């Protein structure tokens, strides 16, 4: 009996069973992998749905509010004392008795140094003797004139001789006056050897030392009076057109804890040739800690206007156009803003957003302290979010 066909048929069934089993395993594996992917996706969606809400502090939120915005012009410059002076040598000579140092107070009229006066004293004595000699010549010429007048009346000399004696008398008198003027000059030079402070203040620079041989107009010291200051500022013609004398300003001076008040004292009538700027002079009352040369910056108040405003610090510039972060329907939205007008509300710089879409009065806006938050992020802001200061 032949068993070969039976074996062949059995082998075929075995192969077919193995093939079906392999297909079943592949399908089962694919279904399991897809189920695993779906599980991961579901878990991710669940985590996304359960993401925590970003909580904002009350100090991180400010609302767009109607504000009395002060129109200002920014200024900056350096403090300059109204009265400064350089003490110079008026005569040549050796410097003596100069004991004042930088920072020491000096009263007006106080002697602060001397120039060696030996030469000046000798010139005074010389001028005095020359004046005496000229006075003696006047006396001689006067006696001659008196005698000639008598002789002319008696007819002993001619009128020409009398005219000659009159001319000699006039010349002697002129020489005497010239000698007296020279004596005054010598006395003045002697007085100039004593150097006195022209104003009350402090020594700001010591430019010479005792024993130095000084020439005329050599600088010896600089003095400054710290009782009154001014700040010279340069403005563009457009900005200067908004400023008038008498307007007030608030300045922040380096080293001082609080701003100081200033007043526009003068406006230069000419435009500077190189920079095309206009110079203004702000008068500042003296306060403790002020020094000449300290840097000052601030704003001149030119007017006030009621507008809808937000703090300037809330405006972000990390995109091509400036924008602010607002809270809308519990989520953060980025709204473009136009910086159309800036000013001050109390101590805080503000920007006018009147009429700009998305920034209506009452809209919550995030301050700079909140940092950058992605648009669409859910946030929770307290009801006590502070409003912008509406006081001028």
mmCIF file of N, CA, C and O in Angstrom, residues 227-325:
data_model
loop_
_atom_site.group_PDB
_atom_site.id
_atom_site.type_symbol
_atom_site.label_atom_id
_atom_site.label_comp_id
_atom_site.label_asym_id
_atom_site.label_seq_id
_atom_site.Cartn_x
_atom_site.Cartn_y
_atom_site.Cartn_z
ATOM 1 N N UNK A 227 25.075 126.595 47.794
ATOM 2 C CA UNK A 227 23.775 127.055 48.292
ATOM 3 C C UNK A 227 22.696 127.059 47.216
ATOM 4 O O UNK A 227 21.506 127.157 47.533
ATOM 5 N N UNK A 228 23.064 126.974 45.945
ATOM 6 C CA UNK A 228 22.077 126.978 44.862
ATOM 7 C C UNK A 228 22.669 126.261 43.652
ATOM 8 O O UNK A 228 23.865 126.380 43.370
ATOM 9 N N UNK A 229 21.806 125.515 42.939
ATOM 10 C CA UNK A 229 22.255 124.727 41.797
ATOM 11 C C UNK A 229 21.332 124.957 40.611
ATOM 12 O O UNK A 229 20.195 125.434 40.750
ATOM 13 N N UNK A 230 21.830 124.587 39.438
ATOM 14 C CA UNK A 230 21.005 124.519 38.248
ATOM 15 C C UNK A 230 21.491 123.360 37.386
ATOM 16 O O UNK A 230 22.625 122.884 37.536
ATOM 17 N N UNK A 231 20.609 122.906 36.504
ATOM 18 C CA UNK A 231 20.926 121.813 35.589
ATOM 19 C C UNK A 231 20.737 122.335 34.172
ATOM 20 O O UNK A 231 19.669 122.837 33.819
ATOM 21 N N UNK A 232 21.778 122.228 33.376
ATOM 22 C CA UNK A 232 21.696 122.617 31.964
ATOM 23 C C UNK A 232 21.326 121.387 31.145
ATOM 24 O O UNK A 232 22.009 120.364 31.195
ATOM 25 N N UNK A 233 20.217 121.462 30.405
ATOM 26 C CA UNK A 233 19.745 120.332 29.605
ATOM 27 C C UNK A 233 19.584 120.786 28.162
ATOM 28 O O UNK A 233 19.305 121.954 27.880
ATOM 29 N N UNK A 234 19.761 119.846 27.253
ATOM 30 C CA UNK A 234 19.612 120.109 25.818
ATOM 31 C C UNK A 234 18.387 119.370 25.308
ATOM 32 O O UNK A 234 18.231 118.168 25.547
ATOM 33 N N UNK A 235 17.500 120.082 24.608
ATOM 34 C CA UNK A 235 16.284 119.505 24.048
ATOM 35 C C UNK A 235 16.220 119.761 22.555
ATOM 36 O O UNK A 235 16.815 120.714 22.037
ATOM 37 N N UNK A 236 15.500 118.891 21.862
ATOM 38 C CA UNK A 236 15.233 119.129 20.449
ATOM 39 C C UNK A 236 14.303 120.334 20.320
ATOM 40 O O UNK A 236 13.553 120.652 21.257
ATOM 41 N N UNK A 237 14.322 121.015 19.187
ATOM 42 C CA UNK A 237 13.424 122.167 19.024
ATOM 43 C C UNK A 237 11.959 121.808 19.229
ATOM 44 O O UNK A 237 11.192 122.602 19.782
ATOM 45 N N UNK A 238 11.538 120.600 18.805
ATOM 46 C CA UNK A 238 10.144 120.200 18.974
ATOM 47 C C UNK A 238 9.793 120.064 20.452
ATOM 48 O O UNK A 238 8.719 120.490 20.901
ATOM 49 N N UNK A 239 10.678 119.439 21.230
ATOM 50 C CA UNK A 239 10.423 119.282 22.660
ATOM 51 C C UNK A 239 10.505 120.619 23.384
ATOM 52 O O UNK A 239 9.723 120.904 24.298
ATOM 53 N N UNK A 240 11.459 121.451 22.982
ATOM 54 C CA UNK A 240 11.613 122.753 23.639
ATOM 55 C C UNK A 240 10.408 123.649 23.407
ATOM 56 O O UNK A 240 10.104 124.511 24.238
ATOM 57 N N UNK A 241 9.696 123.453 22.292
ATOM 58 C CA UNK A 241 8.519 124.270 22.006
ATOM 59 C C UNK A 241 7.402 124.034 23.016
ATOM 60 O O UNK A 241 6.513 124.874 23.174
ATOM 61 N N UNK A 242 7.427 122.897 23.712
ATOM 62 C CA UNK A 242 6.394 122.575 24.705
ATOM 63 C C UNK A 242 6.751 123.093 26.092
ATOM 64 O O UNK A 242 5.950 122.963 27.026
ATOM 65 N N UNK A 243 7.929 123.671 26.238
ATOM 66 C CA UNK A 243 8.410 124.092 27.548
ATOM 67 C C UNK A 243 8.419 125.613 27.628
ATOM 68 O O UNK A 243 8.804 126.290 26.669
ATOM 69 N N UNK A 244 7.990 126.143 28.756
ATOM 70 C CA UNK A 244 8.034 127.579 29.009
ATOM 71 C C UNK A 244 8.684 127.819 30.363
ATOM 72 O O UNK A 244 8.692 126.944 31.241
ATOM 73 N N UNK A 245 9.246 128.998 30.536
ATOM 74 C CA UNK A 245 9.870 129.359 31.808
ATOM 75 C C UNK A 245 8.828 129.338 32.916
ATOM 76 O O UNK A 245 7.691 129.781 32.751
ATOM 77 N N UNK A 246 9.209 128.795 34.057
ATOM 78 C CA UNK A 246 8.318 128.709 35.199
ATOM 79 C C UNK A 246 7.697 127.337 35.385
ATOM 80 O O UNK A 246 7.144 127.065 36.455
ATOM 81 N N UNK A 247 7.744 126.461 34.374
ATOM 82 C CA UNK A 247 7.189 125.122 34.534
ATOM 83 C C UNK A 247 8.021 124.328 35.536
ATOM 84 O O UNK A 247 9.218 124.562 35.699
ATOM 85 N N UNK A 248 7.379 123.374 36.186
ATOM 86 C CA UNK A 248 8.053 122.584 37.210
ATOM 87 C C UNK A 248 8.602 121.295 36.613
ATOM 88 O O UNK A 248 8.139 120.817 35.574
ATOM 89 N N UNK A 249 9.561 120.737 37.296
ATOM 90 C CA UNK A 249 10.182 119.476 36.884
ATOM 91 C C UNK A 249 10.483 118.667 38.129
ATOM 92 O O UNK A 249 10.631 119.213 39.236
ATOM 93 N N UNK A 250 10.570 117.382 37.948
ATOM 94 C CA UNK A 250 10.963 116.465 39.021
ATOM 95 C C UNK A 250 12.186 115.702 38.563
ATOM 96 O O UNK A 250 12.163 115.056 37.510
ATOM 97 N N UNK A 251 13.253 115.794 39.356
ATOM 98 C CA UNK A 251 14.531 115.217 38.971
ATOM 99 C C UNK A 251 14.948 114.141 39.969
ATOM 100 O O UNK A 251 14.700 114.265 41.171
ATOM 101 N N UNK A 252 15.574 113.107 39.441
ATOM 102 C CA UNK A 252 16.192 112.073 40.264
ATOM 103 C C UNK A 252 17.707 112.249 40.151
ATOM 104 O O UNK A 252 18.276 112.109 39.068
ATOM 105 N N UNK A 253 18.328 112.562 41.281
ATOM 106 C CA UNK A 253 19.749 112.878 41.314
ATOM 107 C C UNK A 253 20.488 111.717 41.954
ATOM 108 O O UNK A 253 20.076 111.208 43.012
ATOM 109 N N UNK A 254 21.556 111.302 41.302
ATOM 110 C CA UNK A 254 22.304 110.152 41.814
ATOM 111 C C UNK A 254 22.814 110.440 43.229
ATOM 112 O O UNK A 254 23.306 111.526 43.530
ATOM 113 N N UNK A 255 22.630 109.447 44.074
ATOM 114 C CA UNK A 255 23.056 109.582 45.459
ATOM 115 C C UNK A 255 21.963 110.030 46.399
ATOM 116 O O UNK A 255 22.106 109.868 47.618
ATOM 117 N N UNK A 256 20.868 110.595 45.868
ATOM 118 C CA UNK A 256 19.765 111.044 46.715
ATOM 119 C C UNK A 256 18.638 110.013 46.689
ATOM 120 O O UNK A 256 18.333 109.444 45.637
ATOM 121 N N UNK A 257 18.007 109.811 47.824
ATOM 122 C CA UNK A 257 16.964 108.787 47.930
ATOM 123 C C UNK A 257 15.654 109.229 47.297
ATOM 124 O O UNK A 257 14.916 108.398 46.769
ATOM 125 N N UNK A 258 15.346 110.510 47.339
ATOM 126 C CA UNK A 258 14.056 110.997 46.869
ATOM 127 C C UNK A 258 14.228 111.969 45.712
ATOM 128 O O UNK A 258 15.239 112.673 45.629
ATOM 129 N N UNK A 259 13.224 112.037 44.829
ATOM 130 C CA UNK A 259 13.274 113.046 43.755
ATOM 131 C C UNK A 259 13.210 114.450 44.345
ATOM 132 O O UNK A 259 12.692 114.669 45.435
ATOM 133 N N UNK A 260 13.733 115.401 43.593
ATOM 134 C CA UNK A 260 13.731 116.797 44.027
ATOM 135 C C UNK A 260 12.971 117.634 43.000
ATOM 136 O O UNK A 260 12.904 117.296 41.814
ATOM 137 N N UNK A 261 12.387 118.716 43.474
ATOM 138 C CA UNK A 261 11.646 119.618 42.612
ATOM 139 C C UNK A 261 12.602 120.615 41.962
ATOM 140 O O UNK A 261 13.592 121.031 42.560
ATOM 141 N N UNK A 262 12.294 120.995 40.733
ATOM 142 C CA UNK A 262 13.090 121.982 40.004
ATOM 143 C C UNK A 262 12.134 122.890 39.230
ATOM 144 O O UNK A 262 10.939 122.597 39.098
ATOM 145 N N UNK A 263 12.658 123.980 38.732
ATOM 146 C CA UNK A 263 11.861 124.949 37.977
ATOM 147 C C UNK A 263 12.648 125.411 36.767
ATOM 148 O O UNK A 263 13.869 125.610 36.842
ATOM 149 N N UNK A 264 11.935 125.569 35.643
ATOM 150 C CA UNK A 264 12.587 126.069 34.430
ATOM 151 C C UNK A 264 12.862 127.559 34.641
ATOM 152 O O UNK A 264 11.936 128.376 34.657
ATOM 153 N N UNK A 265 14.131 127.897 34.839
ATOM 154 C CA UNK A 265 14.493 129.284 35.124
ATOM 155 C C UNK A 265 14.710 130.095 33.856
ATOM 156 O O UNK A 265 14.258 131.241 33.752
ATOM 157 N N UNK A 266 15.384 129.506 32.866
ATOM 158 C CA UNK A 266 15.723 130.254 31.652
ATOM 159 C C UNK A 266 15.716 129.307 30.460
ATOM 160 O O UNK A 266 15.920 128.097 30.615
ATOM 161 N N UNK A 267 15.485 129.874 29.281
ATOM 162 C CA UNK A 267 15.566 129.136 28.021
ATOM 163 C C UNK A 267 16.461 129.928 27.085
ATOM 164 O O UNK A 267 16.230 131.120 26.843
ATOM 165 N N UNK A 268 17.486 129.284 26.577
ATOM 166 C CA UNK A 268 18.418 129.971 25.680
ATOM 167 C C UNK A 268 17.701 130.389 24.396
ATOM 168 O O UNK A 268 17.016 129.575 23.777
ATOM 169 N N UNK A 269 17.831 131.642 23.977
ATOM 170 C CA UNK A 269 17.115 132.088 22.777
ATOM 171 C C UNK A 269 17.731 131.589 21.476
ATOM 172 O O UNK A 269 17.117 131.739 20.416
ATOM 173 N N UNK A 270 18.914 131.006 21.533
ATOM 174 C CA UNK A 270 19.595 130.559 20.316
ATOM 175 C C UNK A 270 19.695 129.037 20.289
ATOM 176 O O UNK A 270 19.772 128.387 21.330
ATOM 177 N N UNK A 271 19.693 128.489 19.088
ATOM 178 C CA UNK A 271 19.888 127.052 18.877
ATOM 179 C C UNK A 271 21.384 126.783 18.738
ATOM 180 O O UNK A 271 22.099 127.542 18.076
ATOM 181 N N UNK A 272 21.845 125.715 19.369
ATOM 182 C CA UNK A 272 23.259 125.362 19.276
ATOM 183 C C UNK A 272 23.617 124.995 17.842
ATOM 184 O O UNK A 272 22.909 124.232 17.177
ATOM 185 N N UNK A 273 24.737 125.541 17.358
ATOM 186 C CA UNK A 273 25.090 125.386 15.948
ATOM 187 C C UNK A 273 25.359 123.934 15.565
ATOM 188 O O UNK A 273 24.925 123.468 14.517
ATOM 189 N N UNK A 274 26.070 123.186 16.413
ATOM 190 C CA UNK A 274 26.436 121.830 16.035
ATOM 191 C C UNK A 274 25.320 120.823 16.193
ATOM 192 O O UNK A 274 24.982 120.084 15.264
ATOM 193 N N UNK A 275 24.689 120.809 17.370
ATOM 194 C CA UNK A 275 23.680 119.791 17.665
ATOM 195 C C UNK A 275 22.264 120.204 17.286
ATOM 196 O O UNK A 275 21.360 119.366 17.304
ATOM 197 N N UNK A 276 22.054 121.477 16.986
ATOM 198 C CA UNK A 276 20.716 122.004 16.679
ATOM 199 C C UNK A 276 19.762 121.793 17.843
ATOM 200 O O UNK A 276 18.559 121.593 17.659
ATOM 201 N N UNK A 277 20.278 121.838 19.059
ATOM 202 C CA UNK A 277 19.453 121.671 20.250
ATOM 203 C C UNK A 277 19.284 123.008 20.950
ATOM 204 O O UNK A 277 20.028 123.963 20.723
ATOM 205 N N UNK A 278 18.288 123.041 21.836
ATOM 206 C CA UNK A 278 17.985 124.238 22.618
ATOM 207 C C UNK A 278 18.368 123.957 24.066
ATOM 208 O O UNK A 278 17.999 122.919 24.620
ATOM 209 N N UNK A 279 19.096 124.890 24.682
ATOM 210 C CA UNK A 279 19.537 124.708 26.063
ATOM 211 C C UNK A 279 18.528 125.318 27.024
ATOM 212 O O UNK A 279 18.092 126.463 26.836
ATOM 213 N N UNK A 280 18.168 124.537 28.051
ATOM 214 C CA UNK A 280 17.296 124.991 29.123
ATOM 215 C C UNK A 280 18.063 124.913 30.434
ATOM 216 O O UNK A 280 18.969 124.090 30.592
ATOM 217 N N UNK A 281 17.667 125.762 31.377
ATOM 218 C CA UNK A 281 18.361 125.815 32.656
ATOM 219 C C UNK A 281 17.326 125.637 33.764
ATOM 220 O O UNK A 281 16.414 126.454 33.929
ATOM 221 N N UNK A 282 17.452 124.539 34.509
ATOM 222 C CA UNK A 282 16.530 124.203 35.593
ATOM 223 C C UNK A 282 17.157 124.606 36.919
ATOM 224 O O UNK A 282 18.272 124.169 37.236
ATOM 225 N N UNK A 283 16.448 125.420 37.677
ATOM 226 C CA UNK A 283 16.935 125.850 38.980
ATOM 227 C C UNK A 283 16.508 124.843 40.031
ATOM 228 O O UNK A 283 15.337 124.458 40.107
ATOM 229 N N UNK A 284 17.465 124.413 40.864
ATOM 230 C CA UNK A 284 17.228 123.379 41.873
ATOM 231 C C UNK A 284 17.643 123.920 43.231
ATOM 232 O O UNK A 284 18.743 124.470 43.377
ATOM 233 N N UNK A 285 16.767 123.792 44.205
ATOM 234 C CA UNK A 285 17.104 124.208 45.566
ATOM 235 C C UNK A 285 18.117 123.240 46.164
ATOM 236 O O UNK A 285 18.051 122.032 45.942
ATOM 237 N N UNK A 286 19.055 123.786 46.926
ATOM 238 C CA UNK A 286 20.116 122.961 47.511
ATOM 239 C C UNK A 286 19.546 122.035 48.575
ATOM 240 O O UNK A 286 18.651 122.415 49.338
ATOM 241 N N UNK A 287 20.054 120.809 48.611
ATOM 242 C CA UNK A 287 19.694 119.827 49.628
ATOM 243 C C UNK A 287 20.955 119.105 50.083
ATOM 244 O O UNK A 287 21.974 119.105 49.388
ATOM 245 N N UNK A 288 20.863 118.496 51.250
ATOM 246 C CA UNK A 288 22.007 117.744 51.776
ATOM 247 C C UNK A 288 22.382 116.630 50.807
ATOM 248 O O UNK A 288 21.519 115.900 50.317
ATOM 249 N N UNK A 289 23.648 116.502 50.557
ATOM 250 C CA UNK A 289 24.128 115.456 49.663
ATOM 251 C C UNK A 289 24.356 115.913 48.237
ATOM 252 O O UNK A 289 24.943 115.176 47.434
ATOM 253 N N UNK A 290 23.909 117.110 47.890
ATOM 254 C CA UNK A 290 24.119 117.599 46.522
ATOM 255 C C UNK A 290 25.568 118.032 46.332
ATOM 256 O O UNK A 290 26.161 118.675 47.203
ATOM 257 N N UNK A 291 26.107 117.696 45.186
ATOM 258 C CA UNK A 291 27.467 118.069 44.821
ATOM 259 C C UNK A 291 27.486 118.500 43.358
ATOM 260 O O UNK A 291 26.693 118.017 42.547
ATOM 261 N N UNK A 292 28.383 119.392 43.053
ATOM 262 C CA UNK A 292 28.509 119.813 41.663
ATOM 263 C C UNK A 292 28.996 118.652 40.801
ATOM 264 O O UNK A 292 29.915 117.928 41.161
ATOM 265 N N UNK A 293 28.322 118.462 39.667
ATOM 266 C CA UNK A 293 28.704 117.406 38.742
ATOM 267 C C UNK A 293 27.871 116.153 38.846
ATOM 268 O O UNK A 293 28.007 115.260 37.999
ATOM 269 N N UNK A 294 27.002 116.014 39.868
ATOM 270 C CA UNK A 294 26.153 114.826 39.981
ATOM 271 C C UNK A 294 25.185 114.772 38.794
ATOM 272 O O UNK A 294 24.657 115.794 38.356
ATOM 273 N N UNK A 295 24.943 113.556 38.301
ATOM 274 C CA UNK A 295 24.040 113.376 37.163
ATOM 275 C C UNK A 295 22.593 113.440 37.632
ATOM 276 O O UNK A 295 22.233 112.883 38.671
ATOM 277 N N UNK A 296 21.768 114.115 36.864
ATOM 278 C CA UNK A 296 20.349 114.258 37.188
ATOM 279 C C UNK A 296 19.529 113.950 35.947
ATOM 280 O O UNK A 296 19.911 114.317 34.831
ATOM 281 N N UNK A 297 18.414 113.271 36.152
ATOM 282 C CA UNK A 297 17.479 113.009 35.062
ATOM 283 C C UNK A 297 16.058 113.025 35.607
ATOM 284 O O UNK A 297 15.829 112.744 36.783
ATOM 285 N N UNK A 298 15.133 113.388 34.754
ATOM 286 C CA UNK A 298 13.747 113.473 35.187
ATOM 287 C C UNK A 298 12.860 113.979 34.070
ATOM 288 O O UNK A 298 13.144 113.757 32.881
ATOM 289 N N UNK A 299 11.783 114.679 34.447
ATOM 290 C CA UNK A 299 10.797 115.122 33.476
ATOM 291 C C UNK A 299 10.314 116.523 33.838
ATOM 292 O O UNK A 299 10.200 116.868 35.024
ATOM 293 N N UNK A 300 10.025 117.303 32.795
ATOM 294 C CA UNK A 300 9.386 118.601 32.959
ATOM 295 C C UNK A 300 7.894 118.408 32.712
ATOM 296 O O UNK A 300 7.495 117.848 31.688
ATOM 297 N N UNK A 301 7.064 118.860 33.644
ATOM 298 C CA UNK A 301 5.613 118.742 33.521
ATOM 299 C C UNK A 301 5.102 119.847 32.603
ATOM 300 O O UNK A 301 5.241 121.029 32.898
ATOM 301 N N UNK A 302 4.502 119.452 31.466
ATOM 302 C CA UNK A 302 4.008 120.426 30.491
ATOM 303 C C UNK A 302 2.490 120.471 30.405
ATOM 304 O O UNK A 302 1.943 121.325 29.716
ATOM 305 N N UNK A 303 1.769 119.553 31.082
ATOM 306 C CA UNK A 303 0.306 119.565 31.048
ATOM 307 C C UNK A 303 -0.251 118.252 31.550
ATOM 308 O O UNK A 303 0.488 117.302 31.848
ATOM 309 N N UNK A 304 -1.602 118.171 31.658
ATOM 310 C CA UNK A 304 -2.276 116.966 32.117
ATOM 311 C C UNK A 304 -3.504 116.704 31.247
ATOM 312 O O UNK A 304 -4.110 117.645 30.730
ATOM 313 N N UNK A 305 -3.849 115.398 31.108
ATOM 314 C CA UNK A 305 -4.991 115.018 30.284
ATOM 315 C C UNK A 305 -5.562 113.701 30.802
ATOM 316 O O UNK A 305 -4.825 112.810 31.203
ATOM 317 N N UNK A 306 -6.908 113.574 30.786
ATOM 318 C CA UNK A 306 -7.566 112.347 31.211
ATOM 319 C C UNK A 306 -7.559 111.339 30.067
ATOM 320 O O UNK A 306 -8.123 111.598 28.992
ATOM 321 N N UNK A 307 -6.934 110.185 30.281
ATOM 322 C CA UNK A 307 -6.825 109.153 29.255
ATOM 323 C C UNK A 307 -6.959 107.780 29.909
ATOM 324 O O UNK A 307 -6.932 107.650 31.135
ATOM 325 N N UNK A 308 -7.126 106.737 29.080
ATOM 326 C CA UNK A 308 -7.036 105.353 29.549
ATOM 327 C C UNK A 308 -5.574 104.935 29.441
ATOM 328 O O UNK A 308 -4.968 105.038 28.375
ATOM 329 N N UNK A 309 -5.004 104.473 30.538
ATOM 330 C CA UNK A 309 -3.562 104.243 30.558
ATOM 331 C C UNK A 309 -3.219 102.982 31.328
ATOM 332 O O UNK A 309 -4.001 102.469 32.131
ATOM 333 N N UNK A 310 -2.021 102.469 31.040
ATOM 334 C CA UNK A 310 -1.443 101.344 31.752
ATOM 335 C C UNK A 310 0.007 101.693 32.066
ATOM 336 O O UNK A 310 0.592 102.590 31.448
ATOM 337 N N UNK A 311 0.615 101.013 33.052
ATOM 338 C CA UNK A 311 2.030 101.277 33.338
ATOM 339 C C UNK A 311 2.911 100.961 32.133
ATOM 340 O O UNK A 311 2.702 99.973 31.429
ATOM 341 N N UNK A 312 3.887 101.800 31.906
ATOM 342 C CA UNK A 312 4.812 101.579 30.791
ATOM 343 C C UNK A 312 5.584 100.277 30.977
ATOM 344 O O UNK A 312 5.957 99.619 29.990
ATOM 345 N N UNK A 313 5.788 99.864 32.217
ATOM 346 C CA UNK A 313 6.538 98.632 32.478
ATOM 347 C C UNK A 313 5.784 97.390 32.021
ATOM 348 O O UNK A 313 6.371 96.316 31.906
ATOM 349 N N UNK A 314 4.464 97.495 31.789
ATOM 350 C CA UNK A 314 3.691 96.337 31.335
ATOM 351 C C UNK A 314 3.889 96.064 29.850
ATOM 352 O O UNK A 314 3.508 94.999 29.359
ATOM 353 N N UNK A 315 4.445 97.009 29.108
ATOM 354 C CA UNK A 315 4.640 96.836 27.668
ATOM 355 C C UNK A 315 5.875 95.974 27.438
ATOM 356 O O UNK A 315 6.959 96.256 27.964
ATOM 357 N N UNK A 316 5.735 94.927 26.633
ATOM 358 C CA UNK A 316 6.833 94.013 26.322
ATOM 359 C C UNK A 316 7.339 94.295 24.912
ATOM 360 O O UNK A 316 6.574 94.703 24.030
ATOM 361 N N UNK A 317 8.649 94.055 24.725
ATOM 362 C CA UNK A 317 9.279 94.356 23.439
ATOM 363 C C UNK A 317 10.078 93.180 22.894
ATOM 364 O O UNK A 317 11.032 93.368 22.139
ATOM 365 N N UNK A 318 9.698 91.938 23.286
ATOM 366 C CA UNK A 318 10.419 90.774 22.787
ATOM 367 C C UNK A 318 9.816 90.236 21.497
ATOM 368 O O UNK A 318 10.141 89.132 21.071
ATOM 369 N N UNK A 319 8.920 90.980 20.874
ATOM 370 C CA UNK A 319 8.389 90.673 19.550
ATOM 371 C C UNK A 319 8.687 91.851 18.624
ATOM 372 O O UNK A 319 9.084 92.926 19.095
ATOM 373 N N UNK A 320 8.509 91.680 17.333
ATOM 374 C CA UNK A 320 8.786 92.799 16.418
ATOM 375 C C UNK A 320 8.022 94.071 16.768
ATOM 376 O O UNK A 320 8.534 95.176 16.563
ATOM 377 N N UNK A 321 6.801 93.941 17.292
ATOM 378 C CA UNK A 321 5.995 95.099 17.675
ATOM 379 C C UNK A 321 5.699 95.020 19.165
ATOM 380 O O UNK A 321 5.521 93.924 19.710
ATOM 381 N N UNK A 322 5.647 96.159 19.856
ATOM 382 C CA UNK A 322 5.339 96.132 21.293
ATOM 383 C C UNK A 322 3.946 95.578 21.552
ATOM 384 O O UNK A 322 3.024 95.776 20.760
ATOM 385 N N UNK A 323 3.795 94.883 22.690
ATOM 386 C CA UNK A 323 2.515 94.285 23.030
ATOM 387 C C UNK A 323 2.398 94.187 24.541
ATOM 388 O O UNK A 323 3.369 94.397 25.281
ATOM 389 N N UNK A 324 1.175 93.856 24.990
ATOM 390 C CA UNK A 324 0.932 93.626 26.411
ATOM 391 C C UNK A 324 0.228 92.285 26.568
ATOM 392 O O UNK A 324 -0.412 91.782 25.633
ATOM 393 N N UNK A 325 0.360 91.698 27.745
ATOM 394 C CA UNK A 325 -0.314 90.448 28.073
ATOM 395 C C UNK A 325 -1.577 90.778 28.872
ATOM 396 O O UNK A 325 -1.489 91.383 29.950
#
